[in-house]
Coordinates of C-alpha atoms and ligand atoms in Angstrom, one line a residue:
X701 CA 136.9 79.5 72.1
X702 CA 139.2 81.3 74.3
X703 CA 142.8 80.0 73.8
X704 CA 145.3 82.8 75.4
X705 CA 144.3 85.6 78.4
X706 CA 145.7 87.7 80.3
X707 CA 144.6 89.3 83.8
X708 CA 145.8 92.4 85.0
X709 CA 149.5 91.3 83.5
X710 CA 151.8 93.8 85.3
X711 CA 155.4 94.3 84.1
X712 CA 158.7 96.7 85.0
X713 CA 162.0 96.2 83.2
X714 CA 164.4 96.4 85.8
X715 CA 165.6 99.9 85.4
X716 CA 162.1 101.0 86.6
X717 CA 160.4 101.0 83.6
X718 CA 156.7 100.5 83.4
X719 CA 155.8 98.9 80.2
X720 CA 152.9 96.6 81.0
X721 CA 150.0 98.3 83.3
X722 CA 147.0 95.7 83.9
X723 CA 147.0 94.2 80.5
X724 CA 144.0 92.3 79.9
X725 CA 143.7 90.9 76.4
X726 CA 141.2 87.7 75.3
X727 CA 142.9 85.6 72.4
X728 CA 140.5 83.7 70.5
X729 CA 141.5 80.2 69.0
X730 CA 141.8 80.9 65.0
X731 CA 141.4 85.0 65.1
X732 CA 143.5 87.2 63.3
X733 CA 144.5 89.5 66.4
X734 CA 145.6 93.3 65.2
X735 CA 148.1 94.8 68.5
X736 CA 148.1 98.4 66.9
X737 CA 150.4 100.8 69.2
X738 CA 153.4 103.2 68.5
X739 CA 156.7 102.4 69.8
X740 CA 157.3 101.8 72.9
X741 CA 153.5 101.1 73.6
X742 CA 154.5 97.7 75.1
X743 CA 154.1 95.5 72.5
X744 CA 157.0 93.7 72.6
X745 CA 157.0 92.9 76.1
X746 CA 153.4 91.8 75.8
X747 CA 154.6 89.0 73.3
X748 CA 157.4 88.1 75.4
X749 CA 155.1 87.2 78.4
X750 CA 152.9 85.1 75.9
X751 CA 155.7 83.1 75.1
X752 CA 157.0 82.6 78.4
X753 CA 160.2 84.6 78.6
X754 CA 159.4 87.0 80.7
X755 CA 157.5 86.6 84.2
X756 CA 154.8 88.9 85.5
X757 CA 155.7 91.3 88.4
X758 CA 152.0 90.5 88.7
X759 CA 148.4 89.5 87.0
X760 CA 147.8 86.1 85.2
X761 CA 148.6 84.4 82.1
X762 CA 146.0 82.1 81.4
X763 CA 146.8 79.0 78.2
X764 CA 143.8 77.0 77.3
X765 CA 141.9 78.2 80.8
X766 CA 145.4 76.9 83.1
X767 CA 146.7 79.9 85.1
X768 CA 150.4 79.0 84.0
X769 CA 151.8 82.5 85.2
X770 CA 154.4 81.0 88.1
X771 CA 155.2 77.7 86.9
X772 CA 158.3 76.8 85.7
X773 CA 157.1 73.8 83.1
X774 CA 154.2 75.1 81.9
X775 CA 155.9 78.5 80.7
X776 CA 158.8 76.0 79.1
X777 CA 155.7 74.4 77.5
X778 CA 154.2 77.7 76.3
X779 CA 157.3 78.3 74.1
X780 CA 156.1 75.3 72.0
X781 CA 152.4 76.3 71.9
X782 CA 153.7 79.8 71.0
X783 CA 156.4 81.3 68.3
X784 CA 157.2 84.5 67.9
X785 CA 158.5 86.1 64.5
X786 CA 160.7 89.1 65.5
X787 CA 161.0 91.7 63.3
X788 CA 164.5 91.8 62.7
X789 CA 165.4 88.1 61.2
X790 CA 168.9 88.2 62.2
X791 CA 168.1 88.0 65.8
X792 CA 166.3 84.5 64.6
X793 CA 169.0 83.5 62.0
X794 CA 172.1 81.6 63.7
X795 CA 172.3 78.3 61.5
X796 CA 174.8 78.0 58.8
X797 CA 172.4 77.0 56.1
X798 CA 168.8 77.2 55.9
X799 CA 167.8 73.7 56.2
X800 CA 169.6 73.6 59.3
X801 CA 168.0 76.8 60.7
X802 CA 164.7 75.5 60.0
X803 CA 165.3 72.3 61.2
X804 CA 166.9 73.6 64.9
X805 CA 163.8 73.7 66.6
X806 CA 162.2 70.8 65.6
X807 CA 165.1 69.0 66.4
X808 CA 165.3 70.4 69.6
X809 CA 161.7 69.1 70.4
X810 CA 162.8 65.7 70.1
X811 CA 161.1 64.6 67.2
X812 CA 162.5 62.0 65.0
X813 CA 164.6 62.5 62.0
X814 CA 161.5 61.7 59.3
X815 CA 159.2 64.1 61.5
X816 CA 161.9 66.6 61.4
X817 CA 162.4 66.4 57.6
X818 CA 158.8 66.3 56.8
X819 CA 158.6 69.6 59.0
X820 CA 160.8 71.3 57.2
X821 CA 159.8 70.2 54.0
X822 CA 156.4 71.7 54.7
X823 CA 157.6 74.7 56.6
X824 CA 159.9 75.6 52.9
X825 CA 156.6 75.0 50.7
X826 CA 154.7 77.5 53.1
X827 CA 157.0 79.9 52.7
X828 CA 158.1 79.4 49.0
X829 CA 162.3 78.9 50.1
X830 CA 162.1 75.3 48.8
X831 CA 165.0 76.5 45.8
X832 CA 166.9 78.1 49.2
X833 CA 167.0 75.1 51.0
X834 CA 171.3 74.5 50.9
X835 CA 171.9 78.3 50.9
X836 CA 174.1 79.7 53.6
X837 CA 171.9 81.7 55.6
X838 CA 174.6 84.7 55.9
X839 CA 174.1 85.1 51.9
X840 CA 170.3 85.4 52.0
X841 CA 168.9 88.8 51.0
X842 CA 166.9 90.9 53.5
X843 CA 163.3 89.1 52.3
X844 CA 164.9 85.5 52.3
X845 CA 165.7 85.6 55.7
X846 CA 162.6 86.8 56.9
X847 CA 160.5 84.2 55.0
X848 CA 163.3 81.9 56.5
X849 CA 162.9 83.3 60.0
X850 CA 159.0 82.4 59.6
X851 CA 159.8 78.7 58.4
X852 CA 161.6 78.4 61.7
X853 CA 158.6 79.3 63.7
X854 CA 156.4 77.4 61.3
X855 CA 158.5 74.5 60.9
X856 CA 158.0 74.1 65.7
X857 CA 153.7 74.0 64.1
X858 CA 152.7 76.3 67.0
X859 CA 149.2 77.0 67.8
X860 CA 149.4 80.2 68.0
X861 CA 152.1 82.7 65.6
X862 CA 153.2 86.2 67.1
X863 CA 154.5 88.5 64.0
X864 CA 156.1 91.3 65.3
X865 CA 156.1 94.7 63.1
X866 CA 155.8 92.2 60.2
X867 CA 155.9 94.6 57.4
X868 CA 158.2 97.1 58.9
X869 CA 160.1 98.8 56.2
X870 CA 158.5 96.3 53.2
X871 CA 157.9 98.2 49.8
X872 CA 154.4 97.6 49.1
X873 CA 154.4 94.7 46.4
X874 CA 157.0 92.8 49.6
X875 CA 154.6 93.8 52.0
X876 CA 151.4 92.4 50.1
X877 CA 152.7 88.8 49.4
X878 CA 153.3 88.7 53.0
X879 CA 149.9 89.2 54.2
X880 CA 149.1 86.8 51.3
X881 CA 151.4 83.9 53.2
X882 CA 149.4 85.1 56.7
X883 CA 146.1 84.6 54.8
X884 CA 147.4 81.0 54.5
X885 CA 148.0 80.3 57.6
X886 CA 145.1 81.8 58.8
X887 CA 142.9 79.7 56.2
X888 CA 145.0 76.4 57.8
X889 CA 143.6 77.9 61.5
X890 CA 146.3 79.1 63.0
X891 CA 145.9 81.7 65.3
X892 CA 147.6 84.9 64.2
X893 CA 149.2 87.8 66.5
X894 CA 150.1 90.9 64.5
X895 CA 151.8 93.8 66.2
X896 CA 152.1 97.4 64.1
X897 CA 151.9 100.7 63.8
X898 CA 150.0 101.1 60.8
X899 CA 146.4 101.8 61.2
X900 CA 144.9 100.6 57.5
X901 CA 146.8 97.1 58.3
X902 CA 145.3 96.5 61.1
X903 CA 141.8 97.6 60.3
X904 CA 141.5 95.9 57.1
X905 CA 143.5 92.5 58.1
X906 CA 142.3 91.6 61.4
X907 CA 138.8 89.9 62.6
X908 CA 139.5 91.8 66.3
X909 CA 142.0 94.5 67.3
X910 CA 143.6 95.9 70.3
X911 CA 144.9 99.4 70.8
X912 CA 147.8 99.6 73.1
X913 CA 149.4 102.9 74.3
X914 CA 151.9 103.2 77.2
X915 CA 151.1 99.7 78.5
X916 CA 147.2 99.8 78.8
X917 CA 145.2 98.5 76.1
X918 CA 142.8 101.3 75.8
X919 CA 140.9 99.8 73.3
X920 CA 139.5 96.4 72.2
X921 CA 136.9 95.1 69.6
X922 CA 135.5 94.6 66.3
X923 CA 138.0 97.2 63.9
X924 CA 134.3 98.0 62.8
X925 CA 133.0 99.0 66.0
X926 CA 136.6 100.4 67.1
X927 CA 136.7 102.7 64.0
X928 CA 133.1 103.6 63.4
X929 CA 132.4 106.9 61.6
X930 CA 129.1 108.1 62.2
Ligands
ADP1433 P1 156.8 98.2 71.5 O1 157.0 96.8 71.2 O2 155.3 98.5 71.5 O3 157.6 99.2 70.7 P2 158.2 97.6 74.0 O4 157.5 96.5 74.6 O5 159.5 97.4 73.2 O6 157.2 98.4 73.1 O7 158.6 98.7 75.1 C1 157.7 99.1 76.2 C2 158.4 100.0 77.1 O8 159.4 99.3 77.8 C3 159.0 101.2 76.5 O9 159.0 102.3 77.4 C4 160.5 100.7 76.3 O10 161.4 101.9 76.3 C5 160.7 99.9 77.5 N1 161.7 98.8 77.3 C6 161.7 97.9 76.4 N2 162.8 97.1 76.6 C7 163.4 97.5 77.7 C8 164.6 97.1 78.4 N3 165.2 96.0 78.0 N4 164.9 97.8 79.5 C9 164.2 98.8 79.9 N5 163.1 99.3 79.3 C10 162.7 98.6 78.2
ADP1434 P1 163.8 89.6 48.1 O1 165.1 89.1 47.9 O2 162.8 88.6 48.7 O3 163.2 90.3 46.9 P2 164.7 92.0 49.4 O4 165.9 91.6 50.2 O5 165.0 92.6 48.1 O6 163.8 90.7 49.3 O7 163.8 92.9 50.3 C1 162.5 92.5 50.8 C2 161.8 93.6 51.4 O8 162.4 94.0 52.6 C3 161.8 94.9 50.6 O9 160.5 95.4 50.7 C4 162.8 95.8 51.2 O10 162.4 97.2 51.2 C5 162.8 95.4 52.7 N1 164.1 95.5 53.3 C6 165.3 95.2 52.8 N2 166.3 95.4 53.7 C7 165.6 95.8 54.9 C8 166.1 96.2 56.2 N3 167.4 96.2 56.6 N4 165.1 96.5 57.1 C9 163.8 96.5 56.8 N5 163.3 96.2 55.6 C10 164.2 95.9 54.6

């Protein structure tokens, strides 16, 4: 079942930059989604269209079959179907203590008080900060706030999660109990986005995989079929 698309998705930073040439990309509802490219590929700007930020210069977004490109609302409403985990937590981070930083977005939805709690209560358990809860988020180490910065996003239950260069600079041990959170959410049928630049990660996590280089996706598939060697 087809939940995100884009059609020929065209975008220019304002300074003339080209970064998105006639993206089309099929997300699938539940997938684990691989975005393998090197910097500057066009990554980024790819997630920020999927979450509504940014507007095409031209081509389609398509949520649940709805062209929602143009429209003012629906884009708002994207942003709740859709959370993004940047790679660096401290853009995500502006709370004073945890609880409160996980709780920000939910509150902003609207949602009572006792959804709120219960949201965050959940959204601590998933990411094992529970003993973090009352901690000033400016004394969190490095791996704290990232788990911290995932609760956030987790805590807003989106239908689909964007991880940005997840594992970025993780030592290996870091890096594994990571993907072992992701397998989580995956088993609970969330649909994962997973940008990087390492090859082995995105062949031996994701169910389907894109290759993006200088704003084209040159490549799309099974990681089977994409890195046959025969
Ligand atoms: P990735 O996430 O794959 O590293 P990006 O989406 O960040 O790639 O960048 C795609 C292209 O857009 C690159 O050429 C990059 O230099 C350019 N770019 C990114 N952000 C901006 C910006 N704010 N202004 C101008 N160009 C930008
Ligand atoms: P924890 O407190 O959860 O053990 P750490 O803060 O020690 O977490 O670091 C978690 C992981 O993040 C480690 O793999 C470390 O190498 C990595 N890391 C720490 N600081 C940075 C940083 N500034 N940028 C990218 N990765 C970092």
């Amino acid at each position: 079942e087809l939940i995100l698309e884009t059609v020929d998705l065209e975008y220019s930073y304002p300074d003339g930059t080209s970064a998105l040439r006639k993206v089309n990309l099929q997300v699938q509802k539940g997938e684990k989604l691989a975005i393998l490219g090197s910097n500057g590929a066009g990554k980024s700007t790819l997630f920020m269209h999927f979450n509504g930020i940014y507007r095409p210069d031209s081509g389609f977004i398509k949520y649940q079959g709805q062209d929602i490109s143009y429209k003012k609302k629906a884009l708002t409403e994207l942003r709740k179907k859709v959370g993004i985990v940047f790679q660096d937590p401290d853009s995500q981070l502006f709370s004073a203590s945890v609880w409160q930083d996980i709780s920000f977005g939910p509150l902003n939805l609207g949602l009572s008080e006792e959804v709120v709690t219960q949201r965050v209560k959940q959204a601590l358990l998933d990411t094992e900060t529970t003993d973090i809860e009352d901690k000033p988020t400016h004394l969190l180490s490095y791996g704290q706030k990232k788990r911290v910065s995932i609760a956030g996003v987790l805590a807003m239950e989106p239908e689909i999660i964007i991880f940005d260069e997840p594992t970025a600079g993780m030592d290996p041990r870091h890096a594994q109990e990571f993907m072992q959170l992701l397998e989580k959410l995956s088993d609970e049928g969330k649909t994962i986005i997973l940008s990087t630049h390492d090859v082995d990660l995105a062949y031996s996590w994701s169910n389907r995989l894109a290759i993006m280089y200088r704003g084209e996706i040159i490549a799309h598939g099974l990681p089977g079929e994409l890195f046959s060697r025969t």
